[in-house]
Coordinates of C-alpha atoms in Angstrom, one line a residue:
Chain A
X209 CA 45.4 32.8 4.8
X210 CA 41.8 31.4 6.1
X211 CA 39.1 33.6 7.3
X212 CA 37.8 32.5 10.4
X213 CA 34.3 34.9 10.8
X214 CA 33.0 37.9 8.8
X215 CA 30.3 40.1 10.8
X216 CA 28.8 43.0 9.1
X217 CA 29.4 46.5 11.3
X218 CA 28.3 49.6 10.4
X219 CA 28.0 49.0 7.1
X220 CA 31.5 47.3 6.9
X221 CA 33.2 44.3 7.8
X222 CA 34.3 42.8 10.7
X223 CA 36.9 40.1 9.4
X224 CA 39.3 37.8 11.5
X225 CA 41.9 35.5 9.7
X226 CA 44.9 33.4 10.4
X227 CA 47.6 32.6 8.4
X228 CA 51.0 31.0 8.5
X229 CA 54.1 33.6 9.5
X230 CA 57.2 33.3 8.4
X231 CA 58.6 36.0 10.6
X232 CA 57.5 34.2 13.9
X233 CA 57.7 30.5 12.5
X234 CA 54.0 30.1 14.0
X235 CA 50.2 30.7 12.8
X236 CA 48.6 34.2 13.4
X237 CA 45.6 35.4 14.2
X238 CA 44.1 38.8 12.8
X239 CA 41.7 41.3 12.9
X240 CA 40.7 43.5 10.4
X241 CA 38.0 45.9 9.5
X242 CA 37.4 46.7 6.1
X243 CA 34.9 49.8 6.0
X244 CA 32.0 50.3 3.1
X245 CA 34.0 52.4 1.0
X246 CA 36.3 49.2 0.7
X247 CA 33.8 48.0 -1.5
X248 CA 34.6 49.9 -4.1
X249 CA 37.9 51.8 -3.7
X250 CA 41.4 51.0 -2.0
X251 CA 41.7 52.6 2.0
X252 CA 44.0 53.8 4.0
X253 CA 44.9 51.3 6.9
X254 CA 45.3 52.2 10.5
X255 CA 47.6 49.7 12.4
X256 CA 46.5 49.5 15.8
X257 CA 48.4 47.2 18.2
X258 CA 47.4 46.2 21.7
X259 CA 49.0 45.8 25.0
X260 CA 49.8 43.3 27.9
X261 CA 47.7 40.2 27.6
X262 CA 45.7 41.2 24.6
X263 CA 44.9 39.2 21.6
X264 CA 43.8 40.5 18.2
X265 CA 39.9 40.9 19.8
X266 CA 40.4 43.1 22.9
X267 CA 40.2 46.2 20.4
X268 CA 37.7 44.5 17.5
X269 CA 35.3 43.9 20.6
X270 CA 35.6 46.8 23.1
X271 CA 36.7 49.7 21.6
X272 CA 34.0 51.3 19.2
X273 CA 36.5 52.0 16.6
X274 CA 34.6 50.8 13.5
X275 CA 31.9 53.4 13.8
X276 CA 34.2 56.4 12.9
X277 CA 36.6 54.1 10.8
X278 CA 33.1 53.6 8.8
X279 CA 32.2 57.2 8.1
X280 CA 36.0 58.2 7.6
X281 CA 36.7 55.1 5.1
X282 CA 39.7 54.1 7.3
X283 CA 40.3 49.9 7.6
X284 CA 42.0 48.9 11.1
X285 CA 44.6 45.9 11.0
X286 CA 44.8 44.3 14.6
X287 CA 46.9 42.1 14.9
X288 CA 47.5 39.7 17.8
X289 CA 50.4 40.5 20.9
X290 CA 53.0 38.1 20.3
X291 CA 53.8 34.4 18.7
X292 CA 51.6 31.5 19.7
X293 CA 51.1 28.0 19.4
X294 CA 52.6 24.7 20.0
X295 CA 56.6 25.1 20.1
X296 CA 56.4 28.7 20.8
X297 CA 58.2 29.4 24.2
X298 CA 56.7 31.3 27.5
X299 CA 57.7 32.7 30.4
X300 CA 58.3 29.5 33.1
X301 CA 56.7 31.7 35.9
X302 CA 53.7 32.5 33.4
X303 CA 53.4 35.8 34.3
X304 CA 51.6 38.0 32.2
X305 CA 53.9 40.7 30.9
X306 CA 56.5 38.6 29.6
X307 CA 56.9 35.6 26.8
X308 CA 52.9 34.8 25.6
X309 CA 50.8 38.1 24.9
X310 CA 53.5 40.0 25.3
X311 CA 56.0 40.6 22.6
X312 CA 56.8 44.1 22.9
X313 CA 57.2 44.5 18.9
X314 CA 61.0 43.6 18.9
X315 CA 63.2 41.1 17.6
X316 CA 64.6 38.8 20.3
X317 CA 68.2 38.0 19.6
X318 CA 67.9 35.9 23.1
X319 CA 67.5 32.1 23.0
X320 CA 65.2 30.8 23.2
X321 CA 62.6 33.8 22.5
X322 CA 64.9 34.4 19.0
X323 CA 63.3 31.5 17.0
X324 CA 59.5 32.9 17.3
X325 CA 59.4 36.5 19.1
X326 CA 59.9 38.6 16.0
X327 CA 57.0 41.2 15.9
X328 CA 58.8 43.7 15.0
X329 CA 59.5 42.3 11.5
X330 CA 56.2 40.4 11.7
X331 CA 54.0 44.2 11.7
X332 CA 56.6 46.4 10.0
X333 CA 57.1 44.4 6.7
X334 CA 55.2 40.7 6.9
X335 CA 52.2 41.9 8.0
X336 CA 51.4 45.1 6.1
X337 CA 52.9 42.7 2.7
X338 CA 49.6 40.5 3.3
X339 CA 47.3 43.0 4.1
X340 CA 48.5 45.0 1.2
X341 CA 48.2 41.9 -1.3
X342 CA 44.8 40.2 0.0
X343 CA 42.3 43.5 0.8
X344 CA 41.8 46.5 -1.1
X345 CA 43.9 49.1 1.1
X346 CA 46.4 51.8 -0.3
X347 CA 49.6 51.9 0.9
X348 CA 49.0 54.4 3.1
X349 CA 49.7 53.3 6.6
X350 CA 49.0 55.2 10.3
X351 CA 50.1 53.2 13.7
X352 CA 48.6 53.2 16.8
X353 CA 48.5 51.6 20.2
X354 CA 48.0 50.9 23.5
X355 CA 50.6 50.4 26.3
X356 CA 52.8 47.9 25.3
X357 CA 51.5 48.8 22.1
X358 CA 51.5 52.5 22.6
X359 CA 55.4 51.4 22.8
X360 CA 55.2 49.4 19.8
X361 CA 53.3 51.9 18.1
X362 CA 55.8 55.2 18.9
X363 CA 59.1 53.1 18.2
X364 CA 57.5 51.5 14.8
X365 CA 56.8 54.6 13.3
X366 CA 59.4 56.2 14.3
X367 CA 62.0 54.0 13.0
X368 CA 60.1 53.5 9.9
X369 CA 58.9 57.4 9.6
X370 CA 58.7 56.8 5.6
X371 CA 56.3 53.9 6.1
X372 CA 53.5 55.9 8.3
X373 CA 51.6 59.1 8.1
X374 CA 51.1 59.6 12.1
X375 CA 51.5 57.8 15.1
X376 CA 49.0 57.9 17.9
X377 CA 49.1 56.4 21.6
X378 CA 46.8 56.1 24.4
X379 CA 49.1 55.6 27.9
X380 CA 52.0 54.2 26.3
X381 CA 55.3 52.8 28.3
X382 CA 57.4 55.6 27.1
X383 CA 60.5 55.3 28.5
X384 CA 61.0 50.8 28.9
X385 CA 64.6 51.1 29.2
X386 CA 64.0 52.6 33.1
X387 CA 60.9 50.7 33.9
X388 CA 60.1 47.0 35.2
X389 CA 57.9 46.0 32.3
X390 CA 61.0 47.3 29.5
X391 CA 63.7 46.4 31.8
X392 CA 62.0 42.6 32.2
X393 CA 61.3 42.5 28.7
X394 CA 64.0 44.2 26.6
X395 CA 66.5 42.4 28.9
X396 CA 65.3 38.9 27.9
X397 CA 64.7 39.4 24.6
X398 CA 67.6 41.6 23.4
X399 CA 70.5 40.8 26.2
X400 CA 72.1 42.7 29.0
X401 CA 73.8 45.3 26.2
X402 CA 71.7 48.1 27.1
X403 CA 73.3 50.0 23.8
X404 CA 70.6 47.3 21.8
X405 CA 67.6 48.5 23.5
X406 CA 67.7 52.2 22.3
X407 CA 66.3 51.1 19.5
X408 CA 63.1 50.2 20.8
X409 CA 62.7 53.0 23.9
X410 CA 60.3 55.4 22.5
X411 CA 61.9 58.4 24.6
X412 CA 65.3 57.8 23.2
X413 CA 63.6 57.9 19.4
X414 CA 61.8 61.1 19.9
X415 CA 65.2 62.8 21.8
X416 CA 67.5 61.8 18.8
X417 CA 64.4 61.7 16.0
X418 CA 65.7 63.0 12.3
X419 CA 61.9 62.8 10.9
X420 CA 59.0 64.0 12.8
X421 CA 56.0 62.3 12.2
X422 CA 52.7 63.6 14.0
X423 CA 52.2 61.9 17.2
X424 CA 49.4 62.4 19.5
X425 CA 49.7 60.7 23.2
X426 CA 46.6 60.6 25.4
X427 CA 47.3 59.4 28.8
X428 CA 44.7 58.5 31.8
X429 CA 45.2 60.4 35.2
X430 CA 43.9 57.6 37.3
X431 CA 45.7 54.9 35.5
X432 CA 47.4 52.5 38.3
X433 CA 50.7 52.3 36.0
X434 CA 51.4 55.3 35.2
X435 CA 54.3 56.4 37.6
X436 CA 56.0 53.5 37.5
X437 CA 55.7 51.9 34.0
X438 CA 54.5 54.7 31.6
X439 CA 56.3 57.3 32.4
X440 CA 55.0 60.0 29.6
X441 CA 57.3 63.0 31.5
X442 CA 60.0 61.0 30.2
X443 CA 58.2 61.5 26.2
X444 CA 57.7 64.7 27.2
X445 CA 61.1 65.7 28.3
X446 CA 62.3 64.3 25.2
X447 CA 60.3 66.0 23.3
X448 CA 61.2 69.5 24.4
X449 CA 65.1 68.8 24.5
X450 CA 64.7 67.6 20.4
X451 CA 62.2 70.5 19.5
X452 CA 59.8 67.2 18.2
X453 CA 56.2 69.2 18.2
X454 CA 54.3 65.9 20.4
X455 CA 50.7 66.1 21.6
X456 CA 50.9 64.7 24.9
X457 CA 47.1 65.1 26.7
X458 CA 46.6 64.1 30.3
X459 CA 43.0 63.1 30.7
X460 CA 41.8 63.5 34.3
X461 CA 40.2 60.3 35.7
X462 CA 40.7 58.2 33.4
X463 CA 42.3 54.8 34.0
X464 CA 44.1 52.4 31.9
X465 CA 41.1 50.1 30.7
X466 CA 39.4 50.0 27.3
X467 CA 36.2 52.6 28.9
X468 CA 39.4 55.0 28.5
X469 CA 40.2 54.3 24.9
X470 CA 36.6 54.4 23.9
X471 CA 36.3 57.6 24.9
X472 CA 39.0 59.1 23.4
X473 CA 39.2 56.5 20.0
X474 CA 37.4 58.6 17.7
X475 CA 39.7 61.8 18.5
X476 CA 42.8 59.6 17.4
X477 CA 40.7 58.2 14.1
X478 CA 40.1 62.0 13.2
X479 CA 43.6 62.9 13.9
X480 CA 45.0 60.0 11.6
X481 CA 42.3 60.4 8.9
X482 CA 44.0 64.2 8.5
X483 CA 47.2 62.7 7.5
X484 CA 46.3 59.6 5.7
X485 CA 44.3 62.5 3.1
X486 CA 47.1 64.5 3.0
X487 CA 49.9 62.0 2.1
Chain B
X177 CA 25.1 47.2 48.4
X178 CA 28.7 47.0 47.5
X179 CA 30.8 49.2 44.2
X180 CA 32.5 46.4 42.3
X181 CA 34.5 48.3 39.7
X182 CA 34.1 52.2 38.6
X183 CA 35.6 53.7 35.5
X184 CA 35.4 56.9 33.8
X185 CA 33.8 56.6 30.3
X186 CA 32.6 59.9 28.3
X187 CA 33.0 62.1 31.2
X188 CA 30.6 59.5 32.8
X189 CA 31.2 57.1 35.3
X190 CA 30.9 52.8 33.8
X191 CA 30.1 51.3 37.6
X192 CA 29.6 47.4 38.9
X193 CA 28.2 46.8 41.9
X194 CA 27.0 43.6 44.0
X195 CA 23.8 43.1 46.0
X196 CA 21.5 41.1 47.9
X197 CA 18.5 40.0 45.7
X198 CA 15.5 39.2 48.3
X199 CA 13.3 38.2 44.7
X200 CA 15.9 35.9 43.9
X201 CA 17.3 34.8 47.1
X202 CA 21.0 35.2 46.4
X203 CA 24.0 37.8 45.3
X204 CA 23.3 39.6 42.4
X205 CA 25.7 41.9 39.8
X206 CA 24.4 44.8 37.7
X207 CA 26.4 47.2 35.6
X208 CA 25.3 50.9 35.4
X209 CA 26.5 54.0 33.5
X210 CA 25.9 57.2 34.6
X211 CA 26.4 60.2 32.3
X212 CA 28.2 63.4 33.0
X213 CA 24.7 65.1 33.4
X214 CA 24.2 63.1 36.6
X215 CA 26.4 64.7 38.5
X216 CA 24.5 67.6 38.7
X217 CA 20.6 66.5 38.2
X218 CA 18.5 63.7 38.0
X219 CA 18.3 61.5 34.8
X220 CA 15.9 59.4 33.0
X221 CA 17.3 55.6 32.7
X222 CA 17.2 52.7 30.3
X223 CA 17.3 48.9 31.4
X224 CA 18.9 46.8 29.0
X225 CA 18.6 43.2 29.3
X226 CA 20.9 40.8 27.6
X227 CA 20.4 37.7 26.0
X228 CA 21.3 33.9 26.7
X229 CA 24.8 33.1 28.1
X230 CA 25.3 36.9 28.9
X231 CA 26.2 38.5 32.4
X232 CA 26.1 42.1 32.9
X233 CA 29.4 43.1 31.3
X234 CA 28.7 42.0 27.8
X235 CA 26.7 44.9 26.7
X236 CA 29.0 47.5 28.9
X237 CA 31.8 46.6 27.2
X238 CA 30.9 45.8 23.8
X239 CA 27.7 47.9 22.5
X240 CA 29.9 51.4 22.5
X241 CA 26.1 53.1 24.4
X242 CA 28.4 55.1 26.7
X243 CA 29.1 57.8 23.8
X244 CA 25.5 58.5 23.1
X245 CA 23.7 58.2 26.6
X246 CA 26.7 60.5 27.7
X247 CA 25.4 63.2 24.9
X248 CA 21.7 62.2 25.6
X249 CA 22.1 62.1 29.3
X250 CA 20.7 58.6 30.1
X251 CA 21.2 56.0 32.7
X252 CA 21.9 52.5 31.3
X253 CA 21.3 49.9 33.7
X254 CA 22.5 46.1 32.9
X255 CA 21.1 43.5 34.9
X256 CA 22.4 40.1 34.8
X257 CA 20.5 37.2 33.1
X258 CA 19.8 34.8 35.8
X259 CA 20.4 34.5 39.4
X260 CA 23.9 32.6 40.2
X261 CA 25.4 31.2 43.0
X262 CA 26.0 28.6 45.4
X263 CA 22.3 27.1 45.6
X264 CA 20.7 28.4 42.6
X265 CA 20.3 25.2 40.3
X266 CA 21.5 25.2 36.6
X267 CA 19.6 22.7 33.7
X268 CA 21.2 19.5 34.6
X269 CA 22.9 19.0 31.6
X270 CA 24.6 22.4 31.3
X271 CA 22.9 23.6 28.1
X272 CA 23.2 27.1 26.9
X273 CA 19.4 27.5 26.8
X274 CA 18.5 27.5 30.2
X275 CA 19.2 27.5 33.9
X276 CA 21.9 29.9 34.9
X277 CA 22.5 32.7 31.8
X278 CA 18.7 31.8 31.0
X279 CA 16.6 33.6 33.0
X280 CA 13.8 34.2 30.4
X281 CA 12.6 37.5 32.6
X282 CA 9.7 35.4 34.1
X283 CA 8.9 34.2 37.9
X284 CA 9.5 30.6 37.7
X285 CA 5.8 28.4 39.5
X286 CA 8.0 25.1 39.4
X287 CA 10.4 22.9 41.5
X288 CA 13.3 23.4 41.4
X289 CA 13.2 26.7 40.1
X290 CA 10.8 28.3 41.6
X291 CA 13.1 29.1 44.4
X292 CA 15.4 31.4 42.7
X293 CA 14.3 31.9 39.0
X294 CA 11.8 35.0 39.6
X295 CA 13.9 37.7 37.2
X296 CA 10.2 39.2 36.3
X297 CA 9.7 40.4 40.2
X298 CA 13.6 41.5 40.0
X299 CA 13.6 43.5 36.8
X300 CA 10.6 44.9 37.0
X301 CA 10.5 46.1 40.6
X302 CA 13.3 45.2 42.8
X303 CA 16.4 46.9 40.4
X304 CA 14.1 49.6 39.7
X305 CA 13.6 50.3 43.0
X306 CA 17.5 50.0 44.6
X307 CA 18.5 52.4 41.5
X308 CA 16.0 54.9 42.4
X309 CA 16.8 55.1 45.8
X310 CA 20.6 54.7 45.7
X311 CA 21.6 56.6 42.1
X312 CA 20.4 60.3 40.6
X313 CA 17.8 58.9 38.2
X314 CA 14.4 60.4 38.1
X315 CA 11.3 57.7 38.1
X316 CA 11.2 57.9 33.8
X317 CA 12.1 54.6 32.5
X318 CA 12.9 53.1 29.0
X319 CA 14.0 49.8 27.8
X320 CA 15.6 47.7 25.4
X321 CA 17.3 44.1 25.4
X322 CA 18.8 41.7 23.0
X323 CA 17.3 38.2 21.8
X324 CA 16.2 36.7 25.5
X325 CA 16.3 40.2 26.5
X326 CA 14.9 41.4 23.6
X327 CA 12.0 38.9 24.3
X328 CA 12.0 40.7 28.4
X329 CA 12.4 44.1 27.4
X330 CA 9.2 43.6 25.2
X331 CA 7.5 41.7 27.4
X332 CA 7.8 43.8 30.7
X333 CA 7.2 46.9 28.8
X334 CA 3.7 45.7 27.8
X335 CA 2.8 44.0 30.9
X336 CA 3.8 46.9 32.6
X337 CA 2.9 50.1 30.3
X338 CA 2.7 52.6 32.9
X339 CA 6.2 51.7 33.9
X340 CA 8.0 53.2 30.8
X341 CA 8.1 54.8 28.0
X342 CA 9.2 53.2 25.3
X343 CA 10.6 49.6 24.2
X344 CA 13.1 48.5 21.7
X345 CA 14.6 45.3 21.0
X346 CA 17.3 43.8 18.7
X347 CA 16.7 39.9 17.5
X348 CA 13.9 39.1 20.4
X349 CA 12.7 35.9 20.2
X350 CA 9.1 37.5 19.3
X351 CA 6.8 34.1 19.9
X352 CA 8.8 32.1 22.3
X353 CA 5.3 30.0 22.9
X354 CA 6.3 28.4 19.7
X355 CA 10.2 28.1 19.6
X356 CA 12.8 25.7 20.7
X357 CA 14.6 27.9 23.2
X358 CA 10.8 29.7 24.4
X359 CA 9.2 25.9 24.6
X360 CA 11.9 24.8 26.8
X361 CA 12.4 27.7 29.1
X362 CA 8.5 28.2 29.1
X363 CA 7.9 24.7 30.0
X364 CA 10.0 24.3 32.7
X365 CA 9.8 27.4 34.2
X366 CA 6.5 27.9 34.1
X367 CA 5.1 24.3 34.0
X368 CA 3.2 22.6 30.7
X369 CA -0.3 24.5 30.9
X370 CA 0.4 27.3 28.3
X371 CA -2.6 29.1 29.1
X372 CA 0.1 30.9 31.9
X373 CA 2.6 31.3 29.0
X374 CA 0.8 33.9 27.2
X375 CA 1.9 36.5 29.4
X376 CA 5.2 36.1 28.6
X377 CA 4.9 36.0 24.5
X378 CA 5.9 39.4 23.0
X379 CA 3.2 38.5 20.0
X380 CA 0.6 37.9 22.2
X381 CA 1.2 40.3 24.2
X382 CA 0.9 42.8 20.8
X383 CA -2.1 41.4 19.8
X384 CA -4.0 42.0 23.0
X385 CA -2.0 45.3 24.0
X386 CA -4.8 48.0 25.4
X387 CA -2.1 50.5 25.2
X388 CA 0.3 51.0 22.9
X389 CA 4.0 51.7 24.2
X390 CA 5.8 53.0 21.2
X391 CA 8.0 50.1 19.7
X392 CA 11.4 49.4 17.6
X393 CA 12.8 46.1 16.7
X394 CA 15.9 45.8 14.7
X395 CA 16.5 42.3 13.3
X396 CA 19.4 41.4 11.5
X397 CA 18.7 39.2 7.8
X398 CA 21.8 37.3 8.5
X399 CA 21.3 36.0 12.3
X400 CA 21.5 32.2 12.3
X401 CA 18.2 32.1 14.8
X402 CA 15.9 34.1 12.7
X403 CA 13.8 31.4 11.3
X404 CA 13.8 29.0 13.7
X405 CA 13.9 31.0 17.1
X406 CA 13.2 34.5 16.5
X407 CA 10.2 34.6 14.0
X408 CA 10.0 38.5 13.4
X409 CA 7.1 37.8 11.6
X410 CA 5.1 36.7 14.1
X411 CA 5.3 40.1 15.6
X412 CA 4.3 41.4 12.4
X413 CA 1.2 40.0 11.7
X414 CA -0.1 40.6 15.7
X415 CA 0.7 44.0 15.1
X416 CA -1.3 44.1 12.0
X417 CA -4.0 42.3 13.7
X418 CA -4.3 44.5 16.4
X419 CA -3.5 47.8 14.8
X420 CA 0.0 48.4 16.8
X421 CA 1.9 50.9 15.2
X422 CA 5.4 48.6 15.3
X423 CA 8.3 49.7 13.6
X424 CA 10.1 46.6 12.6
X425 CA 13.5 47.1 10.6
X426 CA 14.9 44.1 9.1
X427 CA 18.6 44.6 8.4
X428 CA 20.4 43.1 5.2
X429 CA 23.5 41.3 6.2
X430 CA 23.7 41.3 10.3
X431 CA 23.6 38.6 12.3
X432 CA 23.2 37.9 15.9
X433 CA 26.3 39.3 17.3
X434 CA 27.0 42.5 19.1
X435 CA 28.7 44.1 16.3
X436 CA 25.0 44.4 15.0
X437 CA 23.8 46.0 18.5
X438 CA 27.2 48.3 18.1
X439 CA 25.8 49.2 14.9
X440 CA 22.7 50.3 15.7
X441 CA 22.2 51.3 19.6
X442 CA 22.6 55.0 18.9
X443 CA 19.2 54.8 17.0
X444 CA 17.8 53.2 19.6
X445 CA 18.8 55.2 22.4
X446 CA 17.9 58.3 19.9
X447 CA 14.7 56.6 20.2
X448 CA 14.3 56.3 23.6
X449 CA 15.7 59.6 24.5
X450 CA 12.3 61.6 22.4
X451 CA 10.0 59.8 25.0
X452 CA 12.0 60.0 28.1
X453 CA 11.9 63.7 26.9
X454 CA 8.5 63.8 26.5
X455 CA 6.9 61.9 29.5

């Protein structure tokens, strides 16, 4: 693991790292923030993954998250979208939800996205194992996310509900088994056996969920992908047919862009820091 | 004038627009956020001016202001750096430190610049002016800036007292009459008699100021241009020289980057907000 910059922020640190992962056969890239309580006792961790086209920076730069994490003594792991580097496949037609930047948090079984595209494994188990052994964190764990990794966020904790406090969400693709970004996607990477992707279609968890872990969804109004790729009736619907007590919030006029999750960040930091006390 | 880009943002509106700069003879960008408070009344406004290599997005996306003007009920306006475009000439050898990104805030007297570089003229009356009559501001003024900016926002504030408010600045190159990146801009902006540089040196500006604007500079311990281009203490001693009741706050541990601004803009715009109140 080698640190590649340190900026002090709000008393804490801003901190990005790569390191060599064995779960996607490639080196990573990393964010984390470590706030100032972290300088003298163990934190809880907030995992916060992005979506489409992001890298581990999109939330470290534009969100405004480190100001709350700060006074709350939360540390945020961001971690980048997907494998990268030489020998690491992408979509021929480069387009931009589907190979690079844009792992969906699965593990392909496809060739040839099966050697590297492993994310799930990489941020349930590889990643928290470093993060747990290099920075003074607990192991108390809430998930977060943002579209793709809204997705990523919902179907992680809730197939891991003994590894996370709460899950949170702003405008996640809630239902990718009936939608061109999860059809695309979970097609190439797990095969045409629609029985695999269940797994991973955050609808399908909450309908059959055993566990209920507090989730809180905040979805834009004026976001440009909402009816056909997001889908949060579909979360919804699921919800009320498993009796799963989810906090879906529709916020009027707000679109799909980082001015949208920096308006509602602090909200979801307060809502995990509840949990991450209790545990 | 022509809307680039609007997003909602604190129960605000983040908007980009495009116009025709007559000071600078060609098309010009600016970012500005308008609280919630504008919808229904006028509000007082801050121009923030952003340092070398910038545009006007930087600061929009990655100084997390929104949050507070939207409680304060402040205007931010964010220029761009320099003009740009198809006939505006950049430094010949593509450096960082001048030409397009490198405005310096001043009317440029020599050839080839003289043509396009007059981002004195533009920030202090021609933005000023199109905001006034196209947005709900009122005529009360503040402003800020970082580094270059830092440098304009000082220096247009005391050229022009009865303009606004108040001043702040984070990392402004404070005696840019002797610096590398003040020499060069300076010099070739403005020609090699520095008898016409004066005007545009924040220290000697304080030390001759006949009326004092009140002002805060935040400068970070650990930014990599302190010594060399920034000299706070320079500031310091015209201050003390002239009796100017500076508050200069050097901060253990920041550097240059914007997760310092993050850190601190609410003070500032807490700040900013007493005398916009006041006026």
């Amino acid at each position: 693991m080698e640190k590649i910059s340190e900026y002090k922020c709000f008393g804490g640190r801003q901190l990005q790292y790569t390191h060599r992962s064995e779960s996607l056969s490639c080196d990573m890239r990393f964010g984390i923030y470590l706030p100032p309580q972290a300088e003298i006792q163990n934190v809880p961790v907030l995992y916060w993954l992005s979506g489409l086209t992001c890298t581990d920076e999109n939330f470290t730069q534009k969100a405004g998250a480190q100001r709350v994490a700060a006074e709350l003594g939360i540390a945020i792991v961001m971690p980048d979208t997907s494998p990268r580097g030489d020998g690491v496949p992408d979509d021929e037609n480069g387009t931009y939800d589907f190979g690079l930047g844009a792992g969906f948090y699965v593990n392909a079984t496809e060739a040839p996205w099966s050697d590297h595209y492993r994310m799930y494994d990489y941020t349930v188990k590889e990643l928290p194992e470093l993060i747990e052994a290099e920075f003074p964190v607990t192991e108390m764990r809430a998930i977060s996310g943002h579209s793709m990794g809204g997705h990523g966020a919902i179907t992680i904790g809730l197939n891991n509900p003994e590894r996370y406090t709460s899950i949170s969400a702003f405008s996640p693709i809630c239902h990718p088994m009936d939608c061109p970004w999860g059809e695309k996607a979970l097609g190439n990477y797990l095969g045409s056996d629609r029985t695999t992707w269940a797994k991973h279609d955050a609808s399908e968890l909450v309908r059959h969920a055993e566990k209920q872990l507090p989730l809180l969804v905040d979805q834009g109004l004026a976001d440009n992908f909402l009816v056909e790729q997001l889908k949060p009736e579909t979360l919804e619907a699921a919800a009320a047919e498993s009796g799963y007590a989810l906090t879906l919030r529709r916020q009027e006029g707000y679109d799909h862009s980082y001015f949208f999750i920096a308006s509602f960040i602090e909200e979801h930091l307060r809502f995990h820091a509840k949990y991450l006390a209790d545990k």
